[in-house]
CSV table of C-alpha atoms in Angstrom, one decimal:
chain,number,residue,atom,x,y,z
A,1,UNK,CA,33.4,70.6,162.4
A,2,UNK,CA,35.2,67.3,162.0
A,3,UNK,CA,34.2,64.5,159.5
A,4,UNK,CA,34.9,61.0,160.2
A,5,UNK,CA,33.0,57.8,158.3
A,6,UNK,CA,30.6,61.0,156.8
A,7,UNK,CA,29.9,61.7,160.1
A,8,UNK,CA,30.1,65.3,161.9
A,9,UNK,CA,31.1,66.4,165.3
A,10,UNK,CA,30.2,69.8,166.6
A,11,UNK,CA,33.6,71.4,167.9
A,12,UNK,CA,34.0,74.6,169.0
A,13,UNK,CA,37.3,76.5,169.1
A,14,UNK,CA,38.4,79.7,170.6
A,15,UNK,CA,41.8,81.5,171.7
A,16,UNK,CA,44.8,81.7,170.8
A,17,UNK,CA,48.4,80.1,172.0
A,18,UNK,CA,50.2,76.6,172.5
A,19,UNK,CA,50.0,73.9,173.2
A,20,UNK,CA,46.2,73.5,172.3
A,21,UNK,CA,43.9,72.7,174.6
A,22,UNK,CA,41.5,69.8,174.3
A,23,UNK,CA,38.2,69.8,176.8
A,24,UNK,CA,36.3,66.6,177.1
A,25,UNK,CA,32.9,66.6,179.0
A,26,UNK,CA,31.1,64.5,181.5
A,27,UNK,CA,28.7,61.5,180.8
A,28,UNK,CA,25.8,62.7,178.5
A,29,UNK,CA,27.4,66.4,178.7
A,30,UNK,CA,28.1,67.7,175.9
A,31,UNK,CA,30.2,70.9,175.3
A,32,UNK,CA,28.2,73.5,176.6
A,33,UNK,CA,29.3,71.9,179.9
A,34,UNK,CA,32.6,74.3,178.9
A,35,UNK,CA,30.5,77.5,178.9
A,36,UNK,CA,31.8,78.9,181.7
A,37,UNK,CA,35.6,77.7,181.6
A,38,UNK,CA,36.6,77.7,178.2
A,39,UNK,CA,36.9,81.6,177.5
A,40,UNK,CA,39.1,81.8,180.8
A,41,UNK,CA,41.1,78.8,179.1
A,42,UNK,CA,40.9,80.8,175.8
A,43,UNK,CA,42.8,84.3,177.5
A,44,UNK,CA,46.0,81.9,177.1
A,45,UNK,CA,45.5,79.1,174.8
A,46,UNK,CA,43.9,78.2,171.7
A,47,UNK,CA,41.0,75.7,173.6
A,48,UNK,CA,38.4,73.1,172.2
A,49,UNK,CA,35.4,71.5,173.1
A,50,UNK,CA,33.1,69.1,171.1
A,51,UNK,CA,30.1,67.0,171.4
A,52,UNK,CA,30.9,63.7,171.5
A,53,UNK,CA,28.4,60.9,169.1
A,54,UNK,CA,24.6,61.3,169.7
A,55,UNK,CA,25.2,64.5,172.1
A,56,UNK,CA,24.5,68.2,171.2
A,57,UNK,CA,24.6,68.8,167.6
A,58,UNK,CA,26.9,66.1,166.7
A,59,UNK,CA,25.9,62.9,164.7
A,60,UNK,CA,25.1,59.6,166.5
A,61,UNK,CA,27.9,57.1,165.8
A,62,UNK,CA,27.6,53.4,165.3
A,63,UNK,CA,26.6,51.6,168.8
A,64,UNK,CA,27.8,50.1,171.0
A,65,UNK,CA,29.2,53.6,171.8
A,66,UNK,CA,31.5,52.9,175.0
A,67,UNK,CA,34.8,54.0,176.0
A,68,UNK,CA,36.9,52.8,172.9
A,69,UNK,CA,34.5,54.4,170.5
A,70,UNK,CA,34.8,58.0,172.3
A,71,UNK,CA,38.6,56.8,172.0
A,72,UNK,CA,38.4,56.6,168.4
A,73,UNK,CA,36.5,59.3,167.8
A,74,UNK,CA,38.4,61.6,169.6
A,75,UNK,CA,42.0,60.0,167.5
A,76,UNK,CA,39.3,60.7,164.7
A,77,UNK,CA,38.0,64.1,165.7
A,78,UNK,CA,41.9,65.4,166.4
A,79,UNK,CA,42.9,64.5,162.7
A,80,UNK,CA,40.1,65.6,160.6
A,81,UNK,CA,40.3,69.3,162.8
A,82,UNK,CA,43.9,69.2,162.1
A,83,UNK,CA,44.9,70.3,165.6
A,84,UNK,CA,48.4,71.0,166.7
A,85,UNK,CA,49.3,68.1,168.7
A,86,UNK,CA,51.0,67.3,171.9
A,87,UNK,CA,47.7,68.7,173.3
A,88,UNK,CA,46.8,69.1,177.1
A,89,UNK,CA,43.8,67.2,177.7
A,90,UNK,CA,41.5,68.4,179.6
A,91,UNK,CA,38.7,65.8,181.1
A,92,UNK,CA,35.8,66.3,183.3
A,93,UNK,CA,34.6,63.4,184.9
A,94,UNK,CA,33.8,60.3,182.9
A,95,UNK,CA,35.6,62.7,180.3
A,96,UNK,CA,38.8,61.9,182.5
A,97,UNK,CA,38.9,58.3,181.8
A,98,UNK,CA,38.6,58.8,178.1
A,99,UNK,CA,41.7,61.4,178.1
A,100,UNK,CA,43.9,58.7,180.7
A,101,UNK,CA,42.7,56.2,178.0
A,102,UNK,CA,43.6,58.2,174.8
A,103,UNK,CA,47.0,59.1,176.5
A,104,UNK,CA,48.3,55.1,177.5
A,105,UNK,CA,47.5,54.7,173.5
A,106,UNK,CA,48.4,57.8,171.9
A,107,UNK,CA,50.9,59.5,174.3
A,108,UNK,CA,53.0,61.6,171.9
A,109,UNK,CA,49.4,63.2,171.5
A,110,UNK,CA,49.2,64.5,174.9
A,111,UNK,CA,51.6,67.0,176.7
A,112,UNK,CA,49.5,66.7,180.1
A,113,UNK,CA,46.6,65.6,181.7
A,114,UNK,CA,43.8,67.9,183.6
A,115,UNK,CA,41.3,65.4,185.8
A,116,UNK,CA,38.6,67.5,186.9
A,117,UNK,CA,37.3,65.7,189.9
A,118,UNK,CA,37.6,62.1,188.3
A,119,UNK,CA,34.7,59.9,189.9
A,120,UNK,CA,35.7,57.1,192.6
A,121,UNK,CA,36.5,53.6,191.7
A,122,UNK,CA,35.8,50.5,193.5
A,123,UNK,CA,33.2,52.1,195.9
A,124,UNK,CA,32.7,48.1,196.8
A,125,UNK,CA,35.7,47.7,198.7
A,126,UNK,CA,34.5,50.4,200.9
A,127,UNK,CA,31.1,49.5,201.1
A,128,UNK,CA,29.9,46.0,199.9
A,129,UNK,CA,25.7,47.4,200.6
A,130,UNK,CA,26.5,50.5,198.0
A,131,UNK,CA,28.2,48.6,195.5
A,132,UNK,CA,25.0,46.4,195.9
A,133,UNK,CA,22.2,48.8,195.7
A,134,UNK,CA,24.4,50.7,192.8
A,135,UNK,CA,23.8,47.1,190.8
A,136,UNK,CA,20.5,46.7,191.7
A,137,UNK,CA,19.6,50.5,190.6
A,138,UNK,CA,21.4,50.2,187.0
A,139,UNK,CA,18.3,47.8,185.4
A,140,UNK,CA,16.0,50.6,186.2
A,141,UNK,CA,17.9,53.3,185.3
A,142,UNK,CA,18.0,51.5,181.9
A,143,UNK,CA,14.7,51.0,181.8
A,144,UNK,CA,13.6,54.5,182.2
A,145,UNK,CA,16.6,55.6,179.7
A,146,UNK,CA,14.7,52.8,177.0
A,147,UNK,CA,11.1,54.3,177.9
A,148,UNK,CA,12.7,57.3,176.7
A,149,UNK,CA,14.3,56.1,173.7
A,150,UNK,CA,10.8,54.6,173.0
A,151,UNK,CA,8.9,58.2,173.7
A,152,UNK,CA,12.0,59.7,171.2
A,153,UNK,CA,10.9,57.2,168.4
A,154,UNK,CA,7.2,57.7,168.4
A,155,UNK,CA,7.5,61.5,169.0
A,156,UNK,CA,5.7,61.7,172.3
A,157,UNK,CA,8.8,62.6,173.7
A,158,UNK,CA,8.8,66.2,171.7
A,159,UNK,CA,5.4,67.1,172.4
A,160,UNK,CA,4.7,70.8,173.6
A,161,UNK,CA,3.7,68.8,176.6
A,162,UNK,CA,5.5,65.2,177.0
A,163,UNK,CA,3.3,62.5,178.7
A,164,UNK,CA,3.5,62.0,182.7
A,165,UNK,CA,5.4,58.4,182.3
A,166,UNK,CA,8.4,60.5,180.6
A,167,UNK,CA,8.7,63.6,182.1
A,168,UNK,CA,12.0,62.4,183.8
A,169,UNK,CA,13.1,62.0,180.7
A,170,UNK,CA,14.1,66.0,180.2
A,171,UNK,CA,15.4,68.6,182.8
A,172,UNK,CA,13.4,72.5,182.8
A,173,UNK,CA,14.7,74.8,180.9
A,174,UNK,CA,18.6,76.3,182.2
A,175,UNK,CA,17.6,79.8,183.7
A,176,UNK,CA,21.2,80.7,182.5
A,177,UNK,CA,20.4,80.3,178.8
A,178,UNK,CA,18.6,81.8,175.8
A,179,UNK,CA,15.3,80.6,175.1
A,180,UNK,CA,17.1,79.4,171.7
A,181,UNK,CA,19.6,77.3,173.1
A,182,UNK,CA,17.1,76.0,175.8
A,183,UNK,CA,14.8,74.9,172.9
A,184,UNK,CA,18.1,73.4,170.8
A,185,UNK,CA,19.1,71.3,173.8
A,186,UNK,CA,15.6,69.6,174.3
A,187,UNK,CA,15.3,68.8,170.7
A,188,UNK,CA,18.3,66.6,170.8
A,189,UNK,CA,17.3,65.1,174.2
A,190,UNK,CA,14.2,64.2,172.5
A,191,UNK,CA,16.1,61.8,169.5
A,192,UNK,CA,16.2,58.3,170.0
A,193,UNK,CA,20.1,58.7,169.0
A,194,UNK,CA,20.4,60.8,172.0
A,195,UNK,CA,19.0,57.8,175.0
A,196,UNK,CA,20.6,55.1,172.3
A,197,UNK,CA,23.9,56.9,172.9
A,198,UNK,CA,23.0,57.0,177.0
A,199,UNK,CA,21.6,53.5,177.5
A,200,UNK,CA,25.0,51.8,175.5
A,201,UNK,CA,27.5,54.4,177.4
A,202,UNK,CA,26.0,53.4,180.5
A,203,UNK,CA,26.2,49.9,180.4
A,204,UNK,CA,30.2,50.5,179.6
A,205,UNK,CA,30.3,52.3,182.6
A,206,UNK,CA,29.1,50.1,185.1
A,207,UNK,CA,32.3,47.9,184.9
A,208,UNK,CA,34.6,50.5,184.5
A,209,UNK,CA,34.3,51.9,187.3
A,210,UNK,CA,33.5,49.0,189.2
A,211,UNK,CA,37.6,48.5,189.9
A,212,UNK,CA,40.1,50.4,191.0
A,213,UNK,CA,42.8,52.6,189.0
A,214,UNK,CA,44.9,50.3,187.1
A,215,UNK,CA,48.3,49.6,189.0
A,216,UNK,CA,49.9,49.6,185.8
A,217,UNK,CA,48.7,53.1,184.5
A,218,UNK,CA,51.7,54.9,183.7
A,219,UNK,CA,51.7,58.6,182.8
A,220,UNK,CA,55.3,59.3,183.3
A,221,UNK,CA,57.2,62.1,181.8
A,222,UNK,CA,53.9,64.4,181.6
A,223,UNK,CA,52.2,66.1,184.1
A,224,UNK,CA,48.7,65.4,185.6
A,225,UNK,CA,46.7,67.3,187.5
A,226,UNK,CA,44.0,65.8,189.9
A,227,UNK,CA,41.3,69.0,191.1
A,228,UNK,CA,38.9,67.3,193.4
A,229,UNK,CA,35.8,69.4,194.1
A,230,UNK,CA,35.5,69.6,198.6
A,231,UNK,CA,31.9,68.5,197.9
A,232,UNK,CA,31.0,66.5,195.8
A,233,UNK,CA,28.7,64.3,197.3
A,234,UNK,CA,26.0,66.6,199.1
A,235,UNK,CA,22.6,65.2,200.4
A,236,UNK,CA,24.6,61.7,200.8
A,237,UNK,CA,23.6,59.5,203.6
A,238,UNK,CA,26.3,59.3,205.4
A,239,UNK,CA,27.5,55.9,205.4
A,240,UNK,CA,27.2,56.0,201.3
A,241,UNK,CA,29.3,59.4,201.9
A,242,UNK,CA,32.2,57.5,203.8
A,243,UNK,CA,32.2,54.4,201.1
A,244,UNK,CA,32.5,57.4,198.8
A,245,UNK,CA,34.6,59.8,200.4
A,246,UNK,CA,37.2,56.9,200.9
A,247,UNK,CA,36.7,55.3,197.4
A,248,UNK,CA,37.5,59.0,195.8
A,249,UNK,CA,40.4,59.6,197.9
A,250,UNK,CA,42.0,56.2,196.9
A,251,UNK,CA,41.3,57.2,193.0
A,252,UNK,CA,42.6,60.5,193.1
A,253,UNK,CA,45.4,59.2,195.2
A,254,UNK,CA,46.0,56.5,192.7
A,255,UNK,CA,46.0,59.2,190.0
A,256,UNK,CA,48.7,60.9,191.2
A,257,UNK,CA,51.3,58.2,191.7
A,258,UNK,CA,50.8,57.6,187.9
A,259,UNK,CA,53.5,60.2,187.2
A,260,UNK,CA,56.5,62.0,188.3
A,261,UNK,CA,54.7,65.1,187.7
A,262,UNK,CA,52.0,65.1,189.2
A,263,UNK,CA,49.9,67.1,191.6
A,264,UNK,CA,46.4,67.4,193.2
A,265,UNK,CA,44.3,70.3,193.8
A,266,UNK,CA,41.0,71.1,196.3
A,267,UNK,CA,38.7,73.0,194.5
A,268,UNK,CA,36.9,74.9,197.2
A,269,UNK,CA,33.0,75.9,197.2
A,270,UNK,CA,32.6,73.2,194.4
A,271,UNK,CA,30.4,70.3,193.9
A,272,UNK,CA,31.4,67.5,191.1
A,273,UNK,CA,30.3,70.2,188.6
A,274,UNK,CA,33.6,72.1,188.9
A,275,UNK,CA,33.6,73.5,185.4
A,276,UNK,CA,30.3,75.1,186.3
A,277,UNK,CA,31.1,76.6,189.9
A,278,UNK,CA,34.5,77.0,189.4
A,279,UNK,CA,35.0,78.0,186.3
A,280,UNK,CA,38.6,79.4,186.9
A,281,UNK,CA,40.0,76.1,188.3
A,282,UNK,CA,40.7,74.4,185.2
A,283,UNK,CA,42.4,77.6,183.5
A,284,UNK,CA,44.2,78.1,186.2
A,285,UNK,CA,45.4,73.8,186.2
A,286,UNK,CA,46.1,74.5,182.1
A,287,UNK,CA,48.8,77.0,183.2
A,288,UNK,CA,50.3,75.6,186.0
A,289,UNK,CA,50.3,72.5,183.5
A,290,UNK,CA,52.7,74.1,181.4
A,291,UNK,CA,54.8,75.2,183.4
A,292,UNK,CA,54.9,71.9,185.0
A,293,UNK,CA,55.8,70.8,181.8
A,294,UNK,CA,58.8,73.0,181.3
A,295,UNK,CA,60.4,72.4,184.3
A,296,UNK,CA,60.3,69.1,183.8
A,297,UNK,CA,62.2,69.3,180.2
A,298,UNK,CA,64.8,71.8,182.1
A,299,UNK,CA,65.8,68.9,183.9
């Protein structure tokens, strides 16, 4: 566990070896995201995952909590655990722009970078009608995250049986899990610190991803490795899958050029949920990580 302002975060460490690996989850994941690939990561190297504030079994932080406050709780997270730094980051999805972040700021922190199927940027330039109905589906997406947050407050929301009006508000059960965890991960969907955490994240997100990478991103001297799930967009119409399609292959693309060392990998048989279906690919990007990494200080 980590402290930071007499707060906790849940972190959960296995393995053994350096450099230390660092795993950072999706958008409202938390780290049992890491189920599956952390103990194939842990064969090699000592690995981490953690919930980030509001998530799993980790305190809520102070709102509002966007991208800078994962930053500093992360900066936060890595000091009070006392972990062995340069560490290979390791980012899943939204989770990939806080480790790019956390690297242009801290980058004798990081020895490389793992971006598991980062999501596309600046869909608009490739379709102006998704970028539009994207903008016009965010309001109600809020909404429905505040009915919850409401539902959370007044205890509806952990019922035995939740009301009809917020029955979106939690998923059935994982058939892969213990009744005991099952039960542990609808409680904390059922806090108000839980859809807090969602509704503030996801107005943060709407702009960021709303351009395109940064031209000046720079992650030179360190390698980065891109893996791009070959579908990651099923049940897309298919004009929204072209918009897509092209919008993710300029971002990963884009990725790429922002080091020397760099290299992108198809993850085959996968959807966006790579760390789920794949489970191997990001143990397998660690290592060829480091050995990216010495090759490039044997030059």
């Amino acid at each position: 566990m980590g402290r930071h302002d007499d707060r906790r975060l849940n972190l959960r460490c296995s393995g053994q070896g350096e450099p230390t690996v660092l795993l950072e989850s999706g958008f409202g994941a938390d780290s049992l995201a890491w189920a599956k690939s952390q103990p194939q990561i842990a064969l090699q190297n000592r690995v981490c995952s953690y919930d980030r504030a509001g998530l799993g079994h980790s305190d809520a932080g102070p709102l509002p909590r966007d991208l800078q406050a994962d930053i500093a709780d992360l900066r936060a997270l890595i000091d009070a655990a006392d972990l062995e730094t340069p560490l290979i980051l390791v980012g899943h999805s939204y989770g990939s722009q806080i480790v790019r972040r956390f690297d242009e700021l801290y980058p004798k922190q990081v020895a490389a970078l793992v971006l598991v199927d980062p999501p596309e940027q600046n869909v608009g330039e490739f379709s102006a009608a998704y970028a539009k109905t994207e903008a016009a589906i965010a309001p109600k997406m809020l909404a429905l995250y505040a009915a919850c947050e409401q539902g959370a407050k007044d205890g509806r929301l952990s019922a035995a049986k939740p009301p009809s009006d917020l029955r979106n508000c939690l998923r059935g059960p994982n058939p892969n899990y213990s009744d005991k965890l099952n039960a542990a991960i609808r409680a904390w969907r059922s806090k108000p610190a839980f859809w807090q955490t969602m509704i503030s994240g996801s107005q943060d997100r709407l702009s960021m991803y709303g351009s395109a990478v940064p031209k000046s991103e720079r992650h030179d001297g360190k390698p980065v490795i891109v893996l791009s799930a070959d579908q990651p967009y099923a049940g897309a119409p298919p004009d929204d899958l072209k918009a897509l399609t092209d919008a993710r292959e300029q971002t990963h693309m884009a990725l790429i050029a922002t080091s020397r060392l760099a290299k992108r990998v198809t993850i085959a048989n996968s959807s966006h949920d790579i760390p789920g279906d794949q489970p191997a690919a990001p143990a397998i990007a660690v290592f060829e990580a480091i050995q990216m990494r010495k090759r490039g200080e044997g030059r």
